[in-house]
């Protein structure tokens, strides 16, 4: 029965192709993970890595598990052991944070990026064994207060991705709203409702400015200096993956009842990106650096995170329309990892519009492979394969 029900569900939805179960092998994932840890240094890279380590090593504490939020404050010895890498990362961040800093880590002018470490820090504080050590809770709260009260906002309410001016980047949606939502899930009463609503509003406000009729999001708008009006693959991937985390955080919180329309909207906004993306997939499974411009180069980073988001979305909605595209993308990613566990053919994450230089590797690309692996595994488990 357990096997039959998901299979029937699946067959009824698409009828045709059976999803590929050919995932990554464990030794590849081990190498990809070691390289990710070795080269991730920037605030957003560490925040994305914290999410990847959570999904890979302690999935019961990920917002994508079916467990209710907040998690238990007292963890079993087994879960505590699984969580050691996440806790160690959060501990390092909090111990190294200067006493006069209201953000978790230097964001080099970015307001959203340091917040990407917030979930790991808040989780570590919530589940800590030493109940008289409030350093994690204090650090997470200061980061949250800074984001909500000090960072400039657009007229529509969107909190800027930059500290010194109002500028919206699609990337922000993965960095800040999932943390705001998670803080909401850990709180109660009005404070909980306000934070969950703020996380949703941030997604809505960013989408209002950055998305267009294509269904895709532009990368960077407003403010002065750098602008990127293209449908950057990685930007769309950050937006989809971030909204999925907000969606699942709200869904698993005990205030989910108050957000029915909001969770429906988040689901449809992720669907907009996913459905607009795969029409542009190359024959070999790749996406291009600018999703709807095949004259740009093939980019494995965005391909990995958009495929991951496609598996996550299908696991939530039971709509398997785009799974065949994600399966094909996953095979391309498998074939794009060298024997040492490096993802090849990535975009340079700091130029946005050139490939990584020969011999250089993308820290976030390594992380996206892990997120793809965990999303595919959870999808296969969901459909009983
Ligand atoms: C990290 O990279 C350095 C070289 O930069 C290497 O010596 C070391 O073995 C690597 N560590 C891991 C865990 O891969
Ligand atoms: C924190 O203190 C350091 C050293 O005293 C100083 O260089 C830095 O500007 C201060 N940062 C803030 C945000 O006040
Ligand atoms: C628990 O945390 C408090 C406050 O930071 C600290 O003084 C104490 O040494 C810690 N206890 C242990 C066993 O680490
Ligand atoms: C959900 O989206 C619809 C259509 O865009 C919009 O009219 C509605 O206000 C949204 N609901 C909320 C709660 O934001
Ligand atoms: C996939 O196809 C694109 C052209 O559509 C090409 O640029 C890219 O190199 C190919 N990727 C691999 C790994 O073969």
XYZ file of C-alpha atoms and ligand atoms in Angstrom:
455
model
C 0.000 0.000 0.000
C 2.743 2.422 0.906
C 4.364 1.782 -2.437
C 1.180 1.633 -4.444
C -0.429 4.907 -3.425
C 2.363 7.233 -4.548
C 2.809 5.270 -7.752
C -0.844 5.596 -8.689
C -0.700 9.274 -7.865
C 2.253 9.645 -10.142
C 0.793 7.601 -12.983
C -2.430 9.549 -12.840
C -0.593 12.840 -13.120
C 1.710 12.250 -16.046
C 0.985 8.835 -17.392
C 4.071 8.598 -19.542
C 7.692 8.580 -18.495
C 8.827 7.127 -15.191
C 11.238 9.463 -13.438
C 14.856 8.506 -13.530
C 16.150 7.125 -10.268
C 19.728 7.520 -11.434
C 21.060 9.957 -8.878
C 24.546 10.836 -7.739
C 26.688 8.180 -6.117
C 27.842 8.638 -2.552
C 31.510 9.034 -3.326
C 30.763 11.855 -5.762
C 28.624 13.635 -3.187
C 31.353 13.207 -0.560
C 33.895 14.892 -2.838
C 31.499 17.657 -3.901
C 30.766 18.317 -0.222
C 34.446 18.439 0.802
C 35.178 20.913 -1.992
C 32.139 23.007 -1.049
C 33.397 23.274 2.534
C 36.910 24.020 1.376
C 36.144 26.942 -0.928
C 33.048 28.596 0.573
C 34.113 31.865 2.210
C 31.689 34.693 1.390
C 28.662 35.320 3.592
C 26.117 34.022 1.080
C 28.242 31.013 0.215
C 28.412 30.028 3.877
C 24.671 30.581 4.290
C 23.810 28.438 1.275
C 26.286 25.819 2.505
C 24.578 25.755 5.908
C 21.295 24.952 4.162
C 22.969 22.235 2.062
C 24.601 20.628 5.117
C 21.240 20.678 6.894
C 19.450 18.959 4.010
C 22.271 16.434 3.512
C 23.278 15.560 7.048
C 20.362 16.366 9.331
C 17.306 16.291 7.076
C 14.876 15.985 10.003
C 15.760 19.587 10.914
C 15.349 20.935 7.368
C 12.185 22.877 6.600
C 11.638 20.421 3.735
C 11.094 17.512 6.114
C 7.517 16.751 7.065
C 8.239 17.606 10.693
C 6.396 20.445 12.352
C 8.211 23.638 13.299
C 9.615 24.604 15.690
C 11.809 21.523 16.091
C 12.226 19.990 19.555
C 14.555 21.991 21.774
C 15.966 18.789 23.156
C 17.431 16.660 20.368
C 18.131 12.945 20.436
C 21.793 11.980 20.544
C 21.488 10.765 16.968
C 20.096 14.013 15.567
C 22.608 16.011 17.583
C 25.402 13.954 16.026
C 23.979 14.479 12.534
C 23.792 18.217 13.134
C 27.405 18.641 14.226
C 28.616 20.297 11.002
C 25.715 22.762 10.975
C 26.185 23.580 14.669
C 29.954 23.954 14.270
C 29.491 26.350 11.367
C 26.978 28.438 13.332
C 29.238 28.387 16.390
C 32.191 29.607 14.353
C 30.097 32.454 12.919
C 28.805 33.594 16.311
C 32.196 33.303 18.050
C 33.937 35.270 15.284
C 31.306 38.004 15.129
C 32.695 41.323 16.436
C 30.872 42.458 19.590
C 29.850 45.740 17.942
C 28.401 44.104 14.817
C 24.649 43.770 14.347
C 25.092 41.392 11.401
C 26.269 37.793 11.594
C 29.195 38.240 9.226
C 30.617 40.982 7.043
C 28.449 41.164 3.935
C 30.726 43.494 1.974
C 27.883 46.004 1.603
C 25.161 43.405 1.091
C 22.296 43.535 3.585
C 20.673 40.250 2.638
C 23.690 37.957 2.410
C 24.728 37.815 6.102
C 21.128 36.876 6.965
C 21.578 33.675 4.948
C 23.370 32.232 7.992
C 20.472 33.144 10.241
C 18.562 29.870 10.053
C 21.598 27.833 11.116
C 22.361 30.244 13.973
C 18.737 30.349 15.168
C 18.475 26.553 14.973
C 21.690 26.134 16.951
C 20.394 28.501 19.619
C 16.982 26.851 19.757
C 18.417 23.356 20.273
C 21.516 24.229 22.320
C 22.378 22.039 25.291
C 23.781 24.881 27.405
C 20.559 26.770 28.140
C 22.428 29.604 29.846
C 24.322 30.431 26.631
C 22.114 32.975 24.877
C 24.763 34.055 22.354
C 23.086 32.354 19.361
C 19.631 33.739 20.094
C 21.048 37.222 20.653
C 23.091 37.133 17.437
C 20.119 35.911 15.385
C 17.801 38.510 16.934
C 20.265 41.346 16.252
C 20.613 40.221 12.635
C 16.831 40.113 12.304
C 16.333 43.536 13.912
C 18.982 45.052 11.670
C 17.340 43.667 8.555
C 13.849 44.774 9.551
C 14.663 48.171 11.059
C 17.960 49.551 9.710
C 18.186 48.496 6.055
C 16.523 50.876 3.555
C 13.313 49.736 1.878
C 11.704 50.275 -1.498
C 8.382 52.133 -1.483
C 6.565 48.786 -1.806
C 8.188 47.465 1.386
C 10.985 45.370 -0.131
C 14.061 45.433 2.121
C 17.103 46.359 0.049
C 19.776 43.811 -0.816
C 22.282 46.643 -0.288
C 23.032 48.498 2.944
C 23.692 51.925 1.387
C 20.886 52.286 -1.153
C 17.671 50.611 -2.256
C 18.534 47.969 -4.815
C 16.732 44.678 -5.370
C 18.575 41.504 -6.374
C 16.787 38.212 -7.062
C 19.507 36.551 -4.937
C 18.092 38.220 -1.794
C 15.047 35.936 -1.844
C 17.209 32.959 -0.812
C 19.196 34.982 1.754
C 16.726 36.893 3.904
C 13.066 35.756 3.650
C 13.778 32.131 4.678
C 15.481 33.467 7.833
C 12.664 35.918 8.603
C 10.173 33.059 8.196
C 12.223 30.712 10.370
C 12.386 33.281 13.168
C 8.599 33.466 12.848
C 8.265 29.710 13.142
C 10.278 29.805 16.386
C 8.078 32.498 17.927
C 4.448 32.609 19.043
C 1.400 34.830 18.891
C 1.397 38.140 17.043
C 5.157 38.185 16.706
C 4.996 34.879 14.856
C 2.242 36.054 12.527
C 4.073 39.305 11.779
C 7.340 37.608 10.901
C 5.745 34.938 8.713
C 3.801 37.677 6.961
C 6.945 39.777 6.507
C 8.754 36.812 4.910
C 5.850 36.332 2.510
C 5.604 40.083 1.815
C 9.297 40.218 0.948
C 8.815 37.528 -1.700
C 5.751 39.335 -3.027
C 7.470 42.734 -3.072
C 10.598 41.440 -4.786
C 8.516 39.608 -7.350
C 6.460 42.741 -8.009
C 9.611 44.601 -9.072
C 11.719 41.872 -10.662
C 9.352 39.498 -12.457
C 7.821 40.170 -15.864
C 5.359 38.630 -18.312
C 7.858 35.933 -19.306
C 7.389 34.382 -15.852
C 11.094 34.894 -15.204
C 12.775 37.418 -12.896
C 15.270 40.090 -13.825
C 18.439 39.987 -11.761
C 19.195 43.487 -10.346
C 17.017 46.587 -10.486
C 16.807 50.047 -8.858
C 19.542 52.118 -7.264
C 22.772 53.229 -8.836
C 25.782 51.379 -10.142
C 25.432 47.795 -11.278
C 22.148 46.799 -12.963
C 21.325 43.467 -14.573
C 18.036 43.345 -16.423
C 18.648 39.884 -17.844
C 16.806 36.759 -16.719
C 19.950 35.495 -15.021
C 19.724 31.750 -14.423
C 21.222 31.810 -10.951
C 19.036 34.757 -9.928
C 15.896 32.874 -10.912
C 17.239 29.803 -9.110
C 17.856 31.770 -5.899
C 14.343 33.247 -6.112
C 12.612 29.896 -6.674
C 14.658 28.067 -4.034
C 14.168 30.874 -1.513
C 10.397 31.024 -2.003
C 10.221 27.243 -1.574
C 11.964 27.539 1.799
C 9.569 30.305 2.891
C 6.610 28.245 1.694
C 7.705 25.158 3.619
C 8.570 27.137 6.739
C 5.089 28.657 6.804
C 3.445 25.318 5.970
C 5.193 23.499 8.814
C 4.679 26.264 11.386
C 1.730 26.174 13.752
C 0.333 29.326 12.078
C -0.045 27.715 8.644
C -3.823 28.022 8.994
C -3.537 31.829 8.715
C -1.654 31.785 5.411
C -3.705 29.731 2.964
C -3.800 32.333 0.211
C -0.150 33.200 0.796
C 1.049 29.617 0.471
C -1.046 29.236 -2.684
C 0.582 32.354 -4.097
C 4.108 31.256 -3.229
C 3.470 27.922 -4.911
C 2.217 29.616 -8.042
C 5.146 32.061 -8.100
C 7.664 29.210 -7.956
C 5.660 27.425 -10.634
C 5.884 30.536 -12.831
C 9.682 30.426 -12.725
C 9.960 26.655 -13.138
C 7.495 26.483 -16.027
C 9.057 29.446 -17.841
C 12.552 28.003 -17.434
C 12.433 24.546 -18.956
C 11.173 25.671 -22.368
C 14.685 27.020 -22.803
C 16.549 23.849 -21.838
C 19.309 22.845 -24.272
C 19.282 19.434 -25.943
C 21.885 18.042 -23.572
C 19.922 19.140 -20.486
C 21.712 22.391 -19.743
C 20.256 25.798 -19.077
C 21.978 28.907 -20.346
C 23.446 31.634 -18.159
C 20.639 33.946 -19.247
C 17.766 31.506 -19.293
C 16.028 32.790 -22.421
C 19.180 33.700 -24.348
C 20.809 30.591 -25.860
C 23.633 32.752 -27.214
C 24.925 33.003 -23.638
C 26.990 30.058 -22.379
C 25.747 26.822 -20.843
C 25.754 27.233 -17.029
C 25.747 24.221 -14.733
C 25.202 26.216 -11.498
C 21.761 27.554 -12.335
C 20.863 24.272 -14.029
C 21.537 22.462 -10.745
C 19.555 24.783 -8.464
C 16.614 25.124 -10.857
C 16.465 21.342 -11.184
C 16.593 21.067 -7.387
C 13.732 23.561 -7.118
C 11.757 21.577 -9.692
C 12.025 18.386 -7.603
C 11.074 20.323 -4.463
C 8.059 21.907 -6.141
C 6.815 18.552 -7.451
C 7.223 16.998 -4.010
C 4.993 19.724 -2.591
C 2.357 19.910 -5.358
C 2.315 16.366 -6.777
C 2.430 17.996 -10.200
C 5.153 16.149 -12.098
C 4.963 18.123 -15.350
C 8.596 19.285 -15.227
C 10.241 16.242 -13.671
C 11.476 14.921 -17.018
C 13.353 18.193 -17.564
C 14.862 18.029 -14.082
C 15.910 14.405 -14.640
C 17.661 15.412 -17.836
C 19.334 18.341 -16.082
C 20.495 16.032 -13.306
C 22.190 13.729 -15.817
C 23.940 16.762 -17.348
C 25.133 17.804 -13.883
C 26.372 14.273 -13.157
C 28.379 14.404 -16.375
C 29.704 17.856 -15.466
C 31.437 16.771 -12.238
C 35.082 15.804 -12.648
C 36.795 12.915 -10.881
C 37.885 15.203 -8.034
C 34.327 16.345 -7.291
C 34.384 19.754 -8.962
C 31.372 21.026 -10.871
C 32.537 22.195 -14.320
C 30.981 24.750 -16.697
C 29.805 27.120 -13.974
C 29.158 30.833 -14.303
C 31.618 33.000 -12.417
C 29.365 33.881 -9.459
C 30.943 37.307 -9.095
C 30.764 38.576 -12.695
C 27.349 36.956 -13.431
C 28.067 37.055 -17.174
C 31.283 35.151 -17.796
C 32.155 31.497 -17.267
C 34.416 30.621 -14.339
C 38.045 30.952 -15.416
C 39.867 27.734 -16.306
C 40.793 25.949 -13.090
C 38.514 28.156 -10.959
C 35.464 26.649 -9.261
C 32.162 28.010 -8.009
C 31.526 27.628 -4.271
C 27.780 28.090 -4.769
C 27.879 25.659 -7.699
C 29.265 22.976 -5.369
C 26.445 23.745 -2.938
C 23.794 23.581 -5.667
C 24.894 20.027 -6.515
C 24.234 19.017 -2.902
C 20.840 20.771 -2.975
C 20.010 18.950 -6.223
C 20.981 15.609 -4.718
C 18.894 16.081 -1.566
C 15.898 17.401 -3.522
C 15.945 14.444 -5.923
C 16.309 11.941 -3.070
C 13.366 13.482 -1.223
C 11.299 13.465 -4.404
C 12.019 9.784 -5.063
C 11.150 8.934 -1.468
C 7.928 10.927 -1.784
C 6.767 8.948 -4.813
C 7.882 5.680 -3.252
C 10.825 4.899 -5.535
C 41.290 21.954 0.827
O 42.161 22.506 -0.137
C 43.537 22.442 0.173
C 44.326 23.094 -0.941
O 43.833 24.355 -1.217
C 43.944 20.993 0.340
O 45.283 20.937 0.764
C 43.051 20.292 1.343
O 43.347 18.935 1.361
C 41.600 20.489 0.994
N 40.762 19.904 2.022
C 39.736 19.123 1.762
C 38.951 18.640 2.940
O 39.425 18.803 0.635
C 33.609 47.736 15.402
O 34.862 47.923 16.046
C 35.970 47.865 15.146
C 37.263 47.886 15.981
O 37.160 48.767 17.044
C 35.888 49.025 14.167
O 36.971 49.004 13.266
C 34.575 48.892 13.399
O 34.407 49.979 12.551
C 33.395 48.805 14.337
N 32.218 48.441 13.548
C 31.039 49.001 13.719
C 29.925 48.480 12.888
O 30.844 49.892 14.545
C 27.223 27.770 29.307
O 27.123 29.097 28.868
C 27.501 30.052 29.825
C 27.177 31.435 29.238
O 27.824 31.634 28.011
C 28.980 29.882 30.130
O 29.372 30.813 31.107
C 29.221 28.466 30.619
O 30.618 28.256 30.793
C 28.673 27.455 29.642
N 28.749 26.125 30.186
C 29.370 25.122 29.585
C 29.328 23.800 30.268
O 29.958 25.275 28.507
C -2.292 36.361 -3.931
O -2.107 36.655 -5.300
C -3.238 37.281 -5.895
C -2.967 37.362 -7.387
O -1.727 37.933 -7.640
C -3.424 38.648 -5.250
O -4.544 39.302 -5.818
C -3.640 38.446 -3.768
O -3.692 39.697 -3.127
C -2.505 37.645 -3.166
N -2.821 37.344 -1.791
C -2.118 37.815 -0.781
C -2.562 37.430 0.563
O -1.107 38.472 -0.952
C 25.488 21.374 -23.776
O 25.039 22.045 -24.924
C 25.466 23.392 -25.039
C 24.902 23.948 -26.328
O 23.527 23.760 -26.385
C 26.977 23.466 -25.064
O 27.388 24.809 -25.107
C 27.543 22.813 -23.817
O 28.938 22.775 -23.896
C 27.000 21.399 -23.697
N 27.426 20.873 -22.393
C 28.093 19.741 -22.263
C 28.512 19.370 -20.893
O 28.362 19.029 -23.194
